[in-house]
mmCIF file of C-alpha atoms in Angstrom:
data_model
loop_
_atom_site.group_PDB
_atom_site.id
_atom_site.type_symbol
_atom_site.label_atom_id
_atom_site.label_comp_id
_atom_site.label_asym_id
_atom_site.label_seq_id
_atom_site.Cartn_x
_atom_site.Cartn_y
_atom_site.Cartn_z
ATOM 1 C CA GLY H 1 27.937 26.772 -6.076
ATOM 2 C CA ASN H 2 26.473 24.683 -8.895
ATOM 3 C CA HIS H 3 29.509 25.379 -11.065
ATOM 4 C CA SER H 4 29.980 23.387 -14.320
ATOM 5 C CA VAL H 5 26.356 22.308 -14.731
ATOM 6 C CA LYS H 6 26.453 23.556 -18.326
ATOM 7 C CA LEU H 7 29.431 21.280 -18.986
ATOM 8 C CA ILE H 8 27.489 18.241 -17.734
ATOM 9 C CA LYS H 9 24.419 19.146 -19.803
ATOM 10 C CA ALA H 10 26.522 19.513 -22.948
ATOM 11 C CA ALA H 11 28.251 16.165 -22.407
ATOM 12 C CA ALA H 12 24.915 14.418 -21.843
ATOM 13 C CA ARG H 13 23.677 15.738 -25.185
ATOM 14 C CA SER H 14 26.937 15.047 -27.062
ATOM 15 C CA GLU H 15 27.464 18.774 -27.568
ATOM 16 C CA ALA H 16 30.688 20.758 -27.488
ATOM 17 C CA PRO H 17 31.782 21.984 -24.040
ATOM 18 C CA PRO H 18 30.441 25.456 -23.220
ATOM 19 C CA ALA H 19 32.708 28.434 -23.687
ATOM 20 C CA TYR H 20 34.383 29.668 -20.527
ATOM 21 C CA GLN H 21 32.123 32.307 -18.997
ATOM 22 C CA GLY H 22 34.986 34.506 -17.844
ATOM 23 C CA PRO H 23 36.036 35.638 -14.383
ATOM 24 C CA GLY H 24 33.417 38.375 -13.953
ATOM 25 C CA GLU H 25 31.166 36.394 -11.628
ATOM 26 C CA LEU H 26 34.107 35.186 -9.564
ATOM 27 C CA ASP H 27 35.480 38.725 -9.296
ATOM 28 C CA ARG H 28 32.134 39.903 -7.949
ATOM 29 C CA LEU H 29 32.041 37.058 -5.429
ATOM 30 C CA ALA H 30 35.566 37.787 -4.256
ATOM 31 C CA ALA H 31 34.751 41.481 -3.916
ATOM 32 C CA LEU H 32 31.913 40.677 -1.544
ATOM 33 C CA GLY H 33 34.471 39.477 0.972
ATOM 34 C CA CYS H 34 32.094 36.916 2.478
ATOM 35 C CA VAL H 35 32.471 33.957 0.072
ATOM 36 C CA ASP H 36 34.599 31.274 1.698
ATOM 37 C CA SER H 37 34.266 28.520 -0.900
ATOM 38 C CA TYR H 38 32.661 27.693 -4.237
ATOM 39 C CA GLU H 39 31.171 24.324 -5.103
ATOM 40 C CA ASP H 40 31.995 22.703 -8.451
ATOM 41 C CA TYR H 41 30.173 19.692 -9.913
ATOM 42 C CA LEU H 42 32.861 17.249 -11.029
ATOM 43 C CA CYS H 43 31.021 14.701 -13.141
ATOM 44 C CA TRP H 44 32.287 11.417 -14.545
ATOM 45 C CA LEU H 45 30.338 11.921 -17.790
ATOM 46 C CA PRO H 46 32.463 14.798 -19.170
ATOM 47 C CA ALA H 47 35.621 13.886 -17.237
ATOM 48 C CA GLU H 48 36.247 10.564 -19.007
ATOM 49 C CA PRO H 49 34.552 10.694 -22.440
ATOM 50 C CA VAL H 50 36.771 7.832 -23.623
ATOM 51 C CA ARG H 51 37.944 5.076 -21.322
ATOM 52 C CA ASP H 52 41.191 5.912 -19.506
ATOM 53 C CA ARG H 53 41.439 9.263 -21.299
ATOM 54 C CA TRP H 54 40.574 11.647 -18.510
ATOM 55 C CA ASN H 55 40.098 15.347 -19.168
ATOM 56 C CA TRP H 56 40.103 17.533 -16.054
ATOM 57 C CA ASP H 57 41.082 20.765 -17.854
ATOM 58 C CA TYR H 58 37.716 22.487 -17.343
ATOM 59 C CA TYR H 59 37.752 21.737 -13.625
ATOM 60 C CA ALA H 60 41.437 22.560 -13.180
ATOM 61 C CA ARG H 61 40.813 26.010 -14.628
ATOM 62 C CA ASN H 62 37.930 26.544 -12.213
ATOM 63 C CA ALA H 63 40.210 25.568 -9.328
ATOM 64 C CA ARG H 64 42.911 28.013 -10.456
ATOM 65 C CA GLU H 65 40.482 30.878 -10.990
ATOM 66 C CA LEU H 66 38.989 30.432 -7.533
ATOM 67 C CA GLY H 67 42.350 29.947 -5.841
ATOM 68 C CA ASP H 68 43.673 33.141 -7.426
ATOM 69 C CA ARG H 69 40.816 35.003 -5.729
ATOM 70 C CA GLY H 70 41.290 33.426 -2.327
ATOM 71 C CA ILE H 71 38.145 31.301 -2.628
ATOM 72 C CA LYS H 72 38.355 27.646 -1.634
ATOM 73 C CA TYR H 73 37.715 25.101 -4.374
ATOM 74 C CA THR H 74 35.052 22.713 -3.089
ATOM 75 C CA VAL H 75 34.061 19.688 -5.155
ATOM 76 C CA TYR H 76 30.808 17.749 -5.413
ATOM 77 C CA PRO H 77 31.760 14.628 -7.420
ATOM 78 C CA TRP H 78 28.903 13.232 -9.514
ATOM 79 C CA VAL H 79 29.952 9.646 -10.162
ATOM 80 C CA HIS H 80 26.400 8.511 -10.894
ATOM 81 C CA PHE H 81 26.173 10.089 -14.365
ATOM 82 C CA CYS H 82 28.482 7.844 -16.333
ATOM 83 C CA PRO H 83 29.975 8.148 -19.835
ATOM 84 C CA HIS H 84 28.100 6.231 -22.506
ATOM 85 C CA TRP H 85 30.925 3.723 -22.995
ATOM 86 C CA ALA H 86 30.828 2.718 -19.333
ATOM 87 C CA THR H 87 27.328 1.237 -19.405
ATOM 88 C CA ASN H 88 28.677 -1.758 -21.328
ATOM 89 C CA SER H 89 31.740 -2.200 -19.134
ATOM 90 C CA GLU H 90 32.510 -4.087 -15.940
ATOM 91 C CA LEU H 91 32.547 -0.742 -14.143
ATOM 92 C CA TRP H 92 28.780 -0.331 -14.325
ATOM 93 C CA ASP H 93 26.323 -2.362 -12.250
ATOM 94 C CA PRO H 94 23.142 -0.282 -11.917
ATOM 95 C CA LEU H 95 20.174 -0.222 -9.595
ATOM 96 C CA LEU H 96 17.168 -2.071 -11.041
ATOM 97 C CA CYS H 97 13.550 -1.277 -10.263
ATOM 98 C CA LEU H 98 11.451 -4.153 -8.987
ATOM 99 C CA GLU H 99 8.515 -3.376 -11.265
ATOM 100 C CA HIS H 100 10.336 -3.678 -14.593
ATOM 101 C CA SER H 101 13.828 -4.966 -13.678
ATOM 102 C CA ASP H 102 15.104 -1.943 -15.621
ATOM 103 C CA SER H 103 17.841 0.554 -14.836
ATOM 104 C CA THR H 104 18.415 4.278 -14.875
ATOM 105 C CA TRP H 105 21.417 6.555 -14.290
ATOM 106 C CA ALA H 106 22.221 5.129 -10.855
ATOM 107 C CA PRO H 107 24.885 2.573 -9.872
ATOM 108 C CA SER H 108 23.803 -0.082 -7.398
ATOM 109 C CA ILE H 109 24.739 0.712 -3.807
ATOM 110 C CA TRP H 110 25.027 -3.044 -3.177
ATOM 111 C CA ALA H 111 27.402 -3.803 -6.076
ATOM 112 C CA PRO H 112 31.149 -4.264 -5.493
ATOM 113 C CA ALA H 113 31.615 -2.600 -8.887
ATOM 114 C CA THR H 114 30.161 0.639 -7.511
ATOM 115 C CA THR H 115 32.593 0.749 -4.605
ATOM 116 C CA ALA H 116 35.455 0.179 -7.052
ATOM 117 C CA LEU H 117 34.020 2.858 -9.344
ATOM 118 C CA PHE H 118 33.968 5.498 -6.602
ATOM 119 C CA ASP H 119 37.515 4.593 -5.597
ATOM 120 C CA ARG H 120 38.678 4.861 -9.221
ATOM 121 C CA PHE H 121 37.034 8.253 -9.735
ATOM 122 C CA TYR H 122 38.362 9.815 -6.528
ATOM 123 C CA MET H 123 41.844 8.445 -7.229
ATOM 124 C CA ASN H 124 41.955 10.049 -10.679
ATOM 125 C CA MET H 125 40.480 13.282 -9.346
ATOM 126 C CA ARG H 126 43.197 13.413 -6.702
ATOM 127 C CA GLN H 127 45.929 12.797 -9.274
ATOM 128 C CA ALA H 128 44.601 15.547 -11.544
ATOM 129 C CA LEU H 129 43.666 18.265 -9.050
ATOM 130 C CA GLY H 130 45.765 17.423 -6.002
ATOM 131 C CA ASP H 131 45.638 19.862 -3.111
ATOM 132 C CA GLN H 132 43.651 22.406 -5.091
ATOM 133 C CA VAL H 133 40.603 20.588 -3.696
ATOM 134 C CA LYS H 134 40.018 22.112 -0.272
ATOM 135 C CA GLN H 135 36.668 20.542 0.696
ATOM 136 C CA VAL H 136 34.531 17.622 -0.503
ATOM 137 C CA TYR H 137 30.774 17.242 -0.643
ATOM 138 C CA VAL H 138 30.449 13.460 -0.871
ATOM 139 C CA SER H 139 27.944 12.532 -3.551
ATOM 140 C CA MET H 140 25.652 9.520 -3.547
ATOM 141 C CA VAL H 141 24.187 7.685 -6.547
ATOM 142 C CA CYS H 142 21.000 9.386 -7.773
ATOM 143 C CA ASP H 143 19.567 12.587 -9.217
ATOM 144 C CA TYR H 144 21.475 15.490 -7.609
ATOM 145 C CA GLY H 145 23.833 13.169 -5.764
ATOM 146 C CA GLU H 146 21.929 13.482 -2.522
ATOM 147 C CA VAL H 147 20.785 10.669 -0.236
ATOM 148 C CA GLY H 148 17.904 8.813 -1.857
ATOM 149 C CA TYR H 149 16.789 6.534 -4.662
ATOM 150 C CA PRO H 150 16.111 7.504 -8.324
ATOM 151 C CA LEU H 151 13.268 9.904 -9.050
ATOM 152 C CA GLY H 152 14.411 11.722 -12.199
ATOM 153 C CA MET H 153 14.610 15.164 -10.560
ATOM 154 C CA ALA H 154 17.839 15.956 -12.424
ATOM 155 C CA ASP H 155 16.404 15.201 -15.863
ATOM 156 C CA TRP H 156 17.063 18.758 -16.980
ATOM 157 C CA VAL H 157 20.786 18.086 -16.484
ATOM 158 C CA VAL H 158 21.060 14.471 -17.650
ATOM 159 C CA PRO H 159 17.833 12.923 -19.009
ATOM 160 C CA ALA H 160 17.034 9.559 -17.451
ATOM 161 C CA ARG H 161 15.971 6.769 -19.764
ATOM 162 C CA HIS H 162 13.854 5.042 -17.128
ATOM 163 C CA LYS H 163 12.527 6.639 -13.957
ATOM 164 C CA HIS H 164 9.600 6.397 -11.583
ATOM 165 C CA ASN H 165 8.798 5.895 -7.920
ATOM 166 C CA ASP H 166 9.613 2.303 -7.078
ATOM 167 C CA TRP H 167 11.775 0.010 -4.996
ATOM 168 C CA TRP H 168 15.198 0.195 -6.643
ATOM 169 C CA CYS H 169 16.552 -3.079 -5.307
ATOM 170 C CA GLY H 170 15.946 -5.528 -8.132
ATOM 171 C CA ASP H 171 19.575 -6.328 -8.843
ATOM 172 C CA THR H 172 21.255 -9.566 -7.790
ATOM 173 C CA ASN H 173 23.573 -7.868 -5.322
ATOM 174 C CA ALA H 174 20.664 -6.208 -3.536
ATOM 175 C CA ARG H 175 18.727 -9.452 -3.228
ATOM 176 C CA ARG H 176 21.750 -11.258 -1.839
ATOM 177 C CA ASP H 177 22.449 -8.481 0.637
ATOM 178 C CA PHE H 178 18.842 -8.561 1.867
ATOM 179 C CA ARG H 179 18.877 -12.326 2.302
ATOM 180 C CA GLU H 180 22.159 -12.327 4.204
ATOM 181 C CA ALA H 181 21.133 -9.367 6.362
ATOM 182 C CA MET H 182 17.816 -10.953 7.338
ATOM 183 C CA LEU H 183 19.365 -14.322 8.199
ATOM 184 C CA ARG H 184 21.960 -12.544 10.275
ATOM 185 C CA GLN H 185 19.387 -10.338 11.985
ATOM 186 C CA HIS H 186 17.099 -13.220 12.968
ATOM 187 C CA GLY H 187 19.814 -15.720 13.764
ATOM 188 C CA GLY H 188 19.158 -18.274 11.028
ATOM 189 C CA LEU H 189 16.449 -19.621 8.760
ATOM 190 C CA GLY H 190 14.298 -21.213 11.465
ATOM 191 C CA ALA H 191 14.050 -18.048 13.534
ATOM 192 C CA LEU H 192 13.376 -15.994 10.414
ATOM 193 C CA ASN H 193 10.476 -18.259 9.415
ATOM 194 C CA ARG H 194 8.997 -17.967 12.893
ATOM 195 C CA ALA H 195 9.283 -14.184 12.881
ATOM 196 C CA TRP H 196 7.762 -13.785 9.430
ATOM 197 C CA GLY H 197 5.331 -16.696 9.366
ATOM 198 C CA THR H 198 7.069 -18.044 6.267
ATOM 199 C CA SER H 199 8.143 -21.551 5.333
ATOM 200 C CA PHE H 200 11.365 -21.091 3.367
ATOM 201 C CA GLY H 201 13.082 -24.465 3.049
ATOM 202 C CA LYS H 202 16.484 -23.105 2.065
ATOM 203 C CA GLU H 203 18.373 -19.923 2.826
ATOM 204 C CA GLY H 204 18.572 -19.137 -0.880
ATOM 205 C CA GLU H 205 14.763 -18.878 -1.027
ATOM 206 C CA VAL H 206 14.571 -15.897 1.341
ATOM 207 C CA GLY H 207 13.288 -12.892 -0.592
ATOM 208 C CA TYR H 208 11.397 -9.637 -0.477
ATOM 209 C CA PRO H 209 7.841 -9.467 0.886
ATOM 210 C CA PRO H 210 5.024 -9.710 -1.673
ATOM 211 C CA TRP H 211 3.564 -6.311 -0.740
ATOM 212 C CA LEU H 212 5.204 -3.566 -2.750
ATOM 213 C CA ALA H 213 2.888 -0.627 -2.140
ATOM 214 C CA THR H 214 4.609 2.071 -0.125
ATOM 215 C CA GLU H 215 2.347 1.408 2.851
ATOM 216 C CA GLY H 216 3.248 -2.292 2.938
ATOM 217 C CA PRO H 217 0.659 -5.016 3.555
ATOM 218 C CA GLY H 218 -2.685 -3.224 3.394
ATOM 219 C CA TRP H 219 -5.644 -3.800 5.664
ATOM 220 C CA GLU H 220 -7.517 -5.695 2.970
ATOM 221 C CA SER H 221 -4.790 -8.294 2.694
ATOM 222 C CA THR H 222 -4.232 -8.761 6.398
ATOM 223 C CA CYS H 223 -7.547 -8.135 8.166
ATOM 224 C CA ALA H 224 -8.632 -11.733 7.684
ATOM 225 C CA LEU H 225 -5.449 -13.091 9.248
ATOM 226 C CA PRO H 226 -5.308 -14.196 12.872
ATOM 227 C CA PRO H 227 -3.599 -11.530 15.036
ATOM 228 C CA ALA H 228 -0.342 -13.472 15.322
ATOM 229 C CA GLU H 229 -0.050 -13.874 11.545
ATOM 230 C CA ARG H 230 -0.905 -10.213 11.041
ATOM 231 C CA VAL H 231 1.992 -9.279 13.315
ATOM 232 C CA GLN H 232 4.295 -11.581 11.352
ATOM 233 C CA ALA H 233 3.284 -9.928 8.077
ATOM 234 C CA ARG H 234 3.979 -6.486 9.454
ATOM 235 C CA ARG H 235 7.306 -7.650 10.882
ATOM 236 C CA ARG H 236 8.416 -8.939 7.501
ATOM 237 C CA TRP H 237 7.460 -5.667 5.855
ATOM 238 C CA LEU H 238 9.208 -3.500 8.448
ATOM 239 C CA ASP H 239 12.360 -5.622 8.214
ATOM 240 C CA PHE H 240 12.395 -5.000 4.468
ATOM 241 C CA LEU H 241 11.761 -1.279 4.840
ATOM 242 C CA GLU H 242 14.461 -0.801 7.487
ATOM 243 C CA TRP H 243 16.950 -2.723 5.347
ATOM 244 C CA TYR H 244 16.108 -0.636 2.264
ATOM 245 C CA LEU H 245 16.530 2.711 4.008
ATOM 246 C CA GLY H 246 19.520 1.560 6.045
ATOM 247 C CA SER H 247 21.331 0.351 2.946
ATOM 248 C CA MET H 248 21.549 3.895 1.619
ATOM 249 C CA VAL H 249 22.976 5.082 4.947
ATOM 250 C CA ASP H 250 25.494 2.231 4.883
ATOM 251 C CA PHE H 251 26.596 3.185 1.379
ATOM 252 C CA GLY H 252 26.986 6.778 2.533
ATOM 253 C CA ALA H 253 29.552 5.593 5.057
ATOM 254 C CA LYS H 254 31.394 3.705 2.315
ATOM 255 C CA ALA H 255 31.386 6.745 0.029
ATOM 256 C CA VAL H 256 32.790 8.997 2.746
ATOM 257 C CA GLY H 257 35.451 6.401 3.552
ATOM 258 C CA LEU H 258 36.540 6.207 -0.083
ATOM 259 C CA SER H 259 36.745 9.972 -0.387
ATOM 260 C CA ARG H 260 38.746 10.299 2.835
ATOM 261 C CA LYS H 261 41.149 7.686 1.504
ATOM 262 C CA HIS H 262 42.206 10.118 -1.214
ATOM 263 C CA TYR H 263 41.494 13.387 0.625
ATOM 264 C CA PRO H 264 42.332 12.622 4.269
ATOM 265 C CA ALA H 265 42.890 16.253 5.282
ATOM 266 C CA ALA H 266 39.965 17.876 3.475
ATOM 267 C CA PRO H 267 36.763 18.639 5.394
ATOM 268 C CA HIS H 268 33.898 16.451 4.227
#
């Protein structure tokens, strides 16, 4: 797989699309007799350079060339690398790091705009490529489209303006989701305060724990606490951690659901 990476790199650098490499490689793959499918990276960045002016020609040609050789056209949609115009539109609501409240090339998994964005992309992809798409690798929101939060691993494809290890849940939607999830999990504000050893007076005050190192509340900050309070501190941290990791899994289910909406018969 890894088809069309050069197209994405060129679009990210405002360069002309690469020349078509010719069918030689595909002929060799077909001759092997053991290649069932070929994965193509369908990226929003080159597919919609101007709003509502989609250009799927490069990908449609790939689909035809593979189909002519009896090789299934399998797509890996990269919705997380957006066109430059989109960053100032209502379509884009990115993840924000807690340290700087800054964004990178990654839409927020908690934002309604991101769900709508995925739906919009898959709908247009379906209209353009139809049943030529035989299988779908559902992409997520960061780096190579795999499950995880931003690290900047795919910088060689699309350079990230801001990247580092951090908690990427600084946006308003993430904070609201955490608050609502914790109140629901503990059965209300009173029970939450008892579990965490906190004294929030209003539901709107519920927020992330103060310990943001990856290991949570360190020994130095908790060793002086009575055992019961130490347990409460750890409980608050683990609740946050489980929510953070689980949120990415939850978004994965949404992403698969949106793809199946437009490609109900294709293996995912």
